[in-house]
JSON list of C-alpha atoms in Angstrom, two decimals:
[
{"chain": "M", "resi": 483, "resn": "UNK", "atom": "CA", "xyz": [-16.08, 4.09, -42.78]},
{"chain": "M", "resi": 484, "resn": "UNK", "atom": "CA", "xyz": [-15.58, 6.17, -39.67]},
{"chain": "M", "resi": 485, "resn": "UNK", "atom": "CA", "xyz": [-18.67, 6.59, -37.62]},
{"chain": "M", "resi": 486, "resn": "UNK", "atom": "CA", "xyz": [-19.64, 10.12, -36.65]},
{"chain": "M", "resi": 487, "resn": "UNK", "atom": "CA", "xyz": [-20.71, 10.99, -33.55]},
{"chain": "M", "resi": 488, "resn": "UNK", "atom": "CA", "xyz": [-24.56, 11.61, -33.65]},
{"chain": "M", "resi": 489, "resn": "UNK", "atom": "CA", "xyz": [-24.29, 14.18, -30.77]},
{"chain": "M", "resi": 490, "resn": "UNK", "atom": "CA", "xyz": [-21.17, 16.12, -30.94]},
{"chain": "M", "resi": 491, "resn": "UNK", "atom": "CA", "xyz": [-20.30, 17.41, -27.56]},
{"chain": "M", "resi": 492, "resn": "UNK", "atom": "CA", "xyz": [-22.42, 15.04, -25.56]},
{"chain": "M", "resi": 493, "resn": "UNK", "atom": "CA", "xyz": [-19.42, 13.42, -23.49]},
{"chain": "M", "resi": 494, "resn": "UNK", "atom": "CA", "xyz": [-18.26, 16.88, -22.55]},
{"chain": "M", "resi": 495, "resn": "UNK", "atom": "CA", "xyz": [-21.85, 17.86, -21.49]},
{"chain": "M", "resi": 496, "resn": "UNK", "atom": "CA", "xyz": [-22.25, 14.64, -19.55]},
{"chain": "M", "resi": 497, "resn": "UNK", "atom": "CA", "xyz": [-18.93, 15.09, -17.69]},
{"chain": "M", "resi": 498, "resn": "UNK", "atom": "CA", "xyz": [-19.64, 18.67, -16.95]},
{"chain": "M", "resi": 499, "resn": "UNK", "atom": "CA", "xyz": [-23.24, 17.66, -15.45]},
{"chain": "M", "resi": 500, "resn": "UNK", "atom": "CA", "xyz": [-21.62, 14.88, -13.51]},
{"chain": "M", "resi": 501, "resn": "UNK", "atom": "CA", "xyz": [-19.16, 17.35, -11.99]},
{"chain": "M", "resi": 502, "resn": "UNK", "atom": "CA", "xyz": [-21.81, 19.99, -11.34]},
{"chain": "M", "resi": 503, "resn": "UNK", "atom": "CA", "xyz": [-23.99, 17.22, -9.43]},
{"chain": "M", "resi": 504, "resn": "UNK", "atom": "CA", "xyz": [-20.87, 16.36, -7.44]},
{"chain": "M", "resi": 505, "resn": "UNK", "atom": "CA", "xyz": [-20.26, 19.94, -6.48]},
{"chain": "M", "resi": 506, "resn": "UNK", "atom": "CA", "xyz": [-24.07, 20.36, -5.54]},
{"chain": "M", "resi": 507, "resn": "UNK", "atom": "CA", "xyz": [-23.83, 17.12, -3.53]},
{"chain": "M", "resi": 508, "resn": "UNK", "atom": "CA", "xyz": [-20.83, 18.30, -1.81]},
{"chain": "M", "resi": 509, "resn": "UNK", "atom": "CA", "xyz": [-22.62, 21.64, -0.91]},
{"chain": "M", "resi": 510, "resn": "UNK", "atom": "CA", "xyz": [-25.25, 19.62, 0.83]},
{"chain": "M", "resi": 511, "resn": "UNK", "atom": "CA", "xyz": [-28.02, 19.30, -1.50]},
{"chain": "M", "resi": 512, "resn": "UNK", "atom": "CA", "xyz": [-30.07, 16.07, -1.99]},
{"chain": "M", "resi": 513, "resn": "UNK", "atom": "CA", "xyz": [-30.45, 14.19, -5.23]},
{"chain": "M", "resi": 514, "resn": "UNK", "atom": "CA", "xyz": [-33.87, 15.47, -5.89]},
{"chain": "M", "resi": 515, "resn": "UNK", "atom": "CA", "xyz": [-32.58, 19.11, -5.74]},
{"chain": "M", "resi": 516, "resn": "UNK", "atom": "CA", "xyz": [-29.63, 18.20, -7.75]},
{"chain": "M", "resi": 517, "resn": "UNK", "atom": "CA", "xyz": [-31.81, 16.63, -10.42]},
{"chain": "M", "resi": 518, "resn": "UNK", "atom": "CA", "xyz": [-34.30, 19.71, -10.34]},
{"chain": "M", "resi": 519, "resn": "UNK", "atom": "CA", "xyz": [-31.27, 22.29, -10.69]},
{"chain": "M", "resi": 520, "resn": "UNK", "atom": "CA", "xyz": [-29.73, 20.27, -13.59]},
{"chain": "M", "resi": 521, "resn": "UNK", "atom": "CA", "xyz": [-33.00, 19.32, -15.13]},
{"chain": "M", "resi": 522, "resn": "UNK", "atom": "CA", "xyz": [-32.32, 15.66, -14.70]},
{"chain": "M", "resi": 523, "resn": "UNK", "atom": "CA", "xyz": [-34.15, 12.85, -12.70]},
{"chain": "M", "resi": 524, "resn": "UNK", "atom": "CA", "xyz": [-33.17, 12.32, -9.12]},
{"chain": "M", "resi": 525, "resn": "UNK", "atom": "CA", "xyz": [-32.01, 8.77, -10.08]},
{"chain": "M", "resi": 526, "resn": "UNK", "atom": "CA", "xyz": [-29.85, 10.34, -12.74]},
{"chain": "M", "resi": 527, "resn": "UNK", "atom": "CA", "xyz": [-28.51, 12.93, -10.18]},
{"chain": "M", "resi": 528, "resn": "UNK", "atom": "CA", "xyz": [-27.60, 9.77, -8.06]},
{"chain": "M", "resi": 529, "resn": "UNK", "atom": "CA", "xyz": [-25.98, 8.04, -10.95]},
{"chain": "M", "resi": 530, "resn": "UNK", "atom": "CA", "xyz": [-24.04, 11.02, -11.88]},
{"chain": "M", "resi": 531, "resn": "UNK", "atom": "CA", "xyz": [-22.65, 11.54, -8.40]},
{"chain": "M", "resi": 532, "resn": "UNK", "atom": "CA", "xyz": [-21.95, 7.75, -8.02]},
{"chain": "M", "resi": 533, "resn": "UNK", "atom": "CA", "xyz": [-19.95, 8.00, -11.23]},
{"chain": "M", "resi": 534, "resn": "UNK", "atom": "CA", "xyz": [-17.73, 10.62, -10.15]},
{"chain": "M", "resi": 535, "resn": "UNK", "atom": "CA", "xyz": [-17.08, 9.01, -6.67]},
{"chain": "M", "resi": 536, "resn": "UNK", "atom": "CA", "xyz": [-16.29, 5.85, -8.47]},
{"chain": "M", "resi": 537, "resn": "UNK", "atom": "CA", "xyz": [-13.73, 7.50, -10.63]},
{"chain": "M", "resi": 538, "resn": "UNK", "atom": "CA", "xyz": [-12.21, 9.43, -7.71]},
{"chain": "M", "resi": 539, "resn": "UNK", "atom": "CA", "xyz": [-12.00, 5.98, -5.84]},
{"chain": "M", "resi": 540, "resn": "UNK", "atom": "CA", "xyz": [-10.38, 4.27, -8.78]},
{"chain": "M", "resi": 541, "resn": "UNK", "atom": "CA", "xyz": [-7.82, 6.97, -9.31]},
{"chain": "M", "resi": 542, "resn": "UNK", "atom": "CA", "xyz": [-6.78, 7.11, -5.47]},
{"chain": "M", "resi": 543, "resn": "UNK", "atom": "CA", "xyz": [-6.48, 3.39, -5.54]},
{"chain": "M", "resi": 544, "resn": "UNK", "atom": "CA", "xyz": [-4.40, 3.42, -8.53]},
{"chain": "M", "resi": 545, "resn": "UNK", "atom": "CA", "xyz": [-2.11, 6.16, -6.95]},
{"chain": "M", "resi": 546, "resn": "UNK", "atom": "CA", "xyz": [-1.82, 4.16, -3.71]},
{"chain": "M", "resi": 547, "resn": "UNK", "atom": "CA", "xyz": [-0.75, 1.13, -5.70]},
{"chain": "M", "resi": 548, "resn": "UNK", "atom": "CA", "xyz": [1.94, 3.18, -7.59]},
{"chain": "M", "resi": 549, "resn": "UNK", "atom": "CA", "xyz": [3.25, 4.52, -4.36]},
{"chain": "M", "resi": 550, "resn": "UNK", "atom": "CA", "xyz": [3.23, 0.93, -2.92]},
{"chain": "M", "resi": 551, "resn": "UNK", "atom": "CA", "xyz": [5.13, -0.28, -5.95]},
{"chain": "M", "resi": 552, "resn": "UNK", "atom": "CA", "xyz": [7.73, 2.51, -5.68]},
{"chain": "M", "resi": 553, "resn": "UNK", "atom": "CA", "xyz": [8.27, 2.00, -1.94]},
{"chain": "M", "resi": 554, "resn": "UNK", "atom": "CA", "xyz": [8.58, -1.87, -2.57]},
{"chain": "M", "resi": 555, "resn": "UNK", "atom": "CA", "xyz": [11.17, -1.08, -5.15]},
{"chain": "M", "resi": 556, "resn": "UNK", "atom": "CA", "xyz": [12.92, 0.98, -2.78]},
{"chain": "M", "resi": 557, "resn": "UNK", "atom": "CA", "xyz": [13.07, -1.58, 0.03]},
{"chain": "M", "resi": 558, "resn": "UNK", "atom": "CA", "xyz": [14.13, -4.43, -2.42]},
{"chain": "M", "resi": 559, "resn": "UNK", "atom": "CA", "xyz": [16.93, -2.07, -3.50]},
{"chain": "M", "resi": 560, "resn": "UNK", "atom": "CA", "xyz": [18.14, -1.53, 0.14]},
{"chain": "M", "resi": 561, "resn": "UNK", "atom": "CA", "xyz": [17.96, -5.24, 0.82]},
{"chain": "M", "resi": 562, "resn": "UNK", "atom": "CA", "xyz": [19.91, -6.18, -2.24]},
{"chain": "M", "resi": 563, "resn": "UNK", "atom": "CA", "xyz": [22.53, -3.69, -1.11]},
{"chain": "M", "resi": 564, "resn": "UNK", "atom": "CA", "xyz": [23.07, -5.18, 2.39]},
{"chain": "M", "resi": 565, "resn": "UNK", "atom": "CA", "xyz": [22.50, -9.00, 1.33]},
{"chain": "M", "resi": 566, "resn": "UNK", "atom": "CA", "xyz": [26.40, -9.63, 1.11]},
{"chain": "M", "resi": 567, "resn": "UNK", "atom": "CA", "xyz": [26.83, -8.41, 4.60]},
{"chain": "M", "resi": 568, "resn": "UNK", "atom": "CA", "xyz": [23.91, -10.17, 5.99]},
{"chain": "M", "resi": 569, "resn": "UNK", "atom": "CA", "xyz": [25.24, -13.48, 4.39]},
{"chain": "M", "resi": 570, "resn": "UNK", "atom": "CA", "xyz": [28.50, -12.92, 6.08]},
{"chain": "M", "resi": 571, "resn": "UNK", "atom": "CA", "xyz": [26.58, -12.74, 9.36]},
{"chain": "M", "resi": 572, "resn": "UNK", "atom": "CA", "xyz": [27.17, -9.07, 10.34]},
{"chain": "M", "resi": 573, "resn": "UNK", "atom": "CA", "xyz": [24.68, -8.50, 12.97]},
{"chain": "M", "resi": 574, "resn": "UNK", "atom": "CA", "xyz": [24.11, -4.92, 12.11]},
{"chain": "M", "resi": 575, "resn": "UNK", "atom": "CA", "xyz": [23.30, -5.84, 8.58]},
{"chain": "M", "resi": 576, "resn": "UNK", "atom": "CA", "xyz": [21.08, -8.63, 9.91]},
{"chain": "M", "resi": 577, "resn": "UNK", "atom": "CA", "xyz": [19.18, -6.21, 12.14]},
{"chain": "M", "resi": 578, "resn": "UNK", "atom": "CA", "xyz": [18.67, -3.75, 9.19]},
{"chain": "M", "resi": 579, "resn": "UNK", "atom": "CA", "xyz": [17.55, -6.68, 7.02]},
{"chain": "M", "resi": 580, "resn": "UNK", "atom": "CA", "xyz": [14.84, -7.66, 9.63]},
{"chain": "M", "resi": 581, "resn": "UNK", "atom": "CA", "xyz": [13.62, -4.13, 9.80]},
{"chain": "M", "resi": 582, "resn": "UNK", "atom": "CA", "xyz": [13.41, -4.03, 5.97]},
{"chain": "M", "resi": 583, "resn": "UNK", "atom": "CA", "xyz": [11.54, -7.16, 6.16]},
{"chain": "M", "resi": 584, "resn": "UNK", "atom": "CA", "xyz": [9.18, -5.95, 8.68]},
{"chain": "M", "resi": 585, "resn": "UNK", "atom": "CA", "xyz": [8.53, -2.67, 6.61]},
{"chain": "M", "resi": 586, "resn": "UNK", "atom": "CA", "xyz": [7.87, -4.89, 3.54]},
{"chain": "M", "resi": 587, "resn": "UNK", "atom": "CA", "xyz": [5.39, -7.06, 5.47]},
{"chain": "M", "resi": 588, "resn": "UNK", "atom": "CA", "xyz": [3.55, -4.03, 6.91]},
{"chain": "M", "resi": 589, "resn": "UNK", "atom": "CA", "xyz": [3.47, -2.46, 3.21]},
{"chain": "M", "resi": 590, "resn": "UNK", "atom": "CA", "xyz": [1.97, -5.56, 1.84]},
{"chain": "M", "resi": 591, "resn": "UNK", "atom": "CA", "xyz": [-0.31, -6.12, 4.88]},
{"chain": "M", "resi": 592, "resn": "UNK", "atom": "CA", "xyz": [1.09, -9.54, 5.46]},
{"chain": "M", "resi": 593, "resn": "UNK", "atom": "CA", "xyz": [1.49, -9.23, 9.40]},
{"chain": "M", "resi": 594, "resn": "UNK", "atom": "CA", "xyz": [-1.18, -8.49, 11.76]},
{"chain": "M", "resi": 595, "resn": "UNK", "atom": "CA", "xyz": [-0.31, -5.78, 14.16]},
{"chain": "M", "resi": 596, "resn": "UNK", "atom": "CA", "xyz": [1.42, -7.45, 17.26]},
{"chain": "M", "resi": 597, "resn": "UNK", "atom": "CA", "xyz": [2.55, -5.86, 20.53]},
{"chain": "M", "resi": 598, "resn": "UNK", "atom": "CA", "xyz": [6.08, -7.04, 21.39]},
{"chain": "M", "resi": 599, "resn": "UNK", "atom": "CA", "xyz": [8.07, -6.01, 24.41]},
{"chain": "M", "resi": 600, "resn": "UNK", "atom": "CA", "xyz": [12.06, -6.11, 24.21]},
{"chain": "M", "resi": 601, "resn": "UNK", "atom": "CA", "xyz": [14.07, -5.80, 27.21]},
{"chain": "M", "resi": 602, "resn": "UNK", "atom": "CA", "xyz": [17.17, -3.65, 26.42]},
{"chain": "M", "resi": 603, "resn": "UNK", "atom": "CA", "xyz": [19.24, -5.94, 28.83]},
{"chain": "M", "resi": 604, "resn": "UNK", "atom": "CA", "xyz": [18.50, -9.11, 26.53]},
{"chain": "M", "resi": 605, "resn": "UNK", "atom": "CA", "xyz": [21.70, -10.42, 24.99]},
{"chain": "M", "resi": 606, "resn": "UNK", "atom": "CA", "xyz": [21.54, -12.65, 21.88]},
{"chain": "M", "resi": 607, "resn": "UNK", "atom": "CA", "xyz": [24.25, -15.01, 21.01]},
{"chain": "M", "resi": 608, "resn": "UNK", "atom": "CA", "xyz": [24.63, -16.25, 17.59]},
{"chain": "M", "resi": 609, "resn": "UNK", "atom": "CA", "xyz": [28.28, -17.18, 17.67]},
{"chain": "M", "resi": 610, "resn": "UNK", "atom": "CA", "xyz": [27.58, -21.03, 17.58]},
{"chain": "M", "resi": 611, "resn": "UNK", "atom": "CA", "xyz": [26.54, -21.00, 14.14]},
{"chain": "M", "resi": 612, "resn": "UNK", "atom": "CA", "xyz": [28.35, -21.24, 10.71]},
{"chain": "M", "resi": 613, "resn": "UNK", "atom": "CA", "xyz": [26.93, -18.38, 8.58]},
{"chain": "M", "resi": 614, "resn": "UNK", "atom": "CA", "xyz": [28.91, -18.84, 5.51]},
{"chain": "M", "resi": 615, "resn": "UNK", "atom": "CA", "xyz": [26.55, -21.39, 4.02]},
{"chain": "M", "resi": 616, "resn": "UNK", "atom": "CA", "xyz": [23.23, -19.60, 5.03]},
{"chain": "M", "resi": 617, "resn": "UNK", "atom": "CA", "xyz": [21.38, -17.21, 2.89]},
{"chain": "M", "resi": 618, "resn": "UNK", "atom": "CA", "xyz": [19.69, -14.12, 4.08]},
{"chain": "M", "resi": 619, "resn": "UNK", "atom": "CA", "xyz": [16.38, -15.49, 4.69]},
{"chain": "M", "resi": 620, "resn": "UNK", "atom": "CA", "xyz": [17.86, -18.24, 6.95]},
{"chain": "M", "resi": 621, "resn": "UNK", "atom": "CA", "xyz": [19.72, -15.75, 8.97]},
{"chain": "M", "resi": 622, "resn": "UNK", "atom": "CA", "xyz": [16.67, -13.70, 9.29]},
{"chain": "M", "resi": 623, "resn": "UNK", "atom": "CA", "xyz": [14.79, -16.81, 10.69]},
{"chain": "M", "resi": 624, "resn": "UNK", "atom": "CA", "xyz": [17.72, -17.72, 12.98]},
{"chain": "M", "resi": 625, "resn": "UNK", "atom": "CA", "xyz": [17.94, -14.24, 14.37]},
{"chain": "M", "resi": 626, "resn": "UNK", "atom": "CA", "xyz": [14.20, -14.00, 14.91]},
{"chain": "M", "resi": 627, "resn": "UNK", "atom": "CA", "xyz": [14.15, -17.27, 16.72]},
{"chain": "M", "resi": 628, "resn": "UNK", "atom": "CA", "xyz": [17.03, -16.32, 18.96]},
{"chain": "M", "resi": 629, "resn": "UNK", "atom": "CA", "xyz": [15.22, -12.91, 19.72]},
{"chain": "M", "resi": 630, "resn": "UNK", "atom": "CA", "xyz": [12.03, -14.68, 20.56]},
{"chain": "M", "resi": 631, "resn": "UNK", "atom": "CA", "xyz": [13.73, -17.03, 22.88]},
{"chain": "M", "resi": 632, "resn": "UNK", "atom": "CA", "xyz": [15.56, -14.31, 24.59]},
{"chain": "M", "resi": 633, "resn": "UNK", "atom": "CA", "xyz": [12.49, -12.11, 25.16]},
{"chain": "M", "resi": 634, "resn": "UNK", "atom": "CA", "xyz": [10.64, -15.18, 26.68]},
{"chain": "M", "resi": 635, "resn": "UNK", "atom": "CA", "xyz": [13.27, -15.40, 29.27]}
]
């Protein structure tokens, strides 16, 4: 048998009261004043505001995670598109790959911020390597090693 709600409209009343409490808090009222105005205790006014803040925080976090997932999908799509050129050793593609990797690491919070200085006169030679048997990750590591070595000189 279906259970009937003993207090029809109570959820709506509670939600409305919580929103009113939040509006009063945003207007600068303290919890005692909110409680008095809404006919509830100071503690209940605090719980109502805290519940609304928690809901907003949860929604914001979920939205941020959705945006992060979408951005990761876009980065992975771009990486998949240039992977063949990277594996063939095309330097422009490798450079783009590294930038995409950097964006991905930043988005995921993997790398700590680091200050790097690159001299525009630095030349990097990768011509001594056979790229045909290397995957994109190996190429990225090789390129980064060469870049670091060149910036140290």
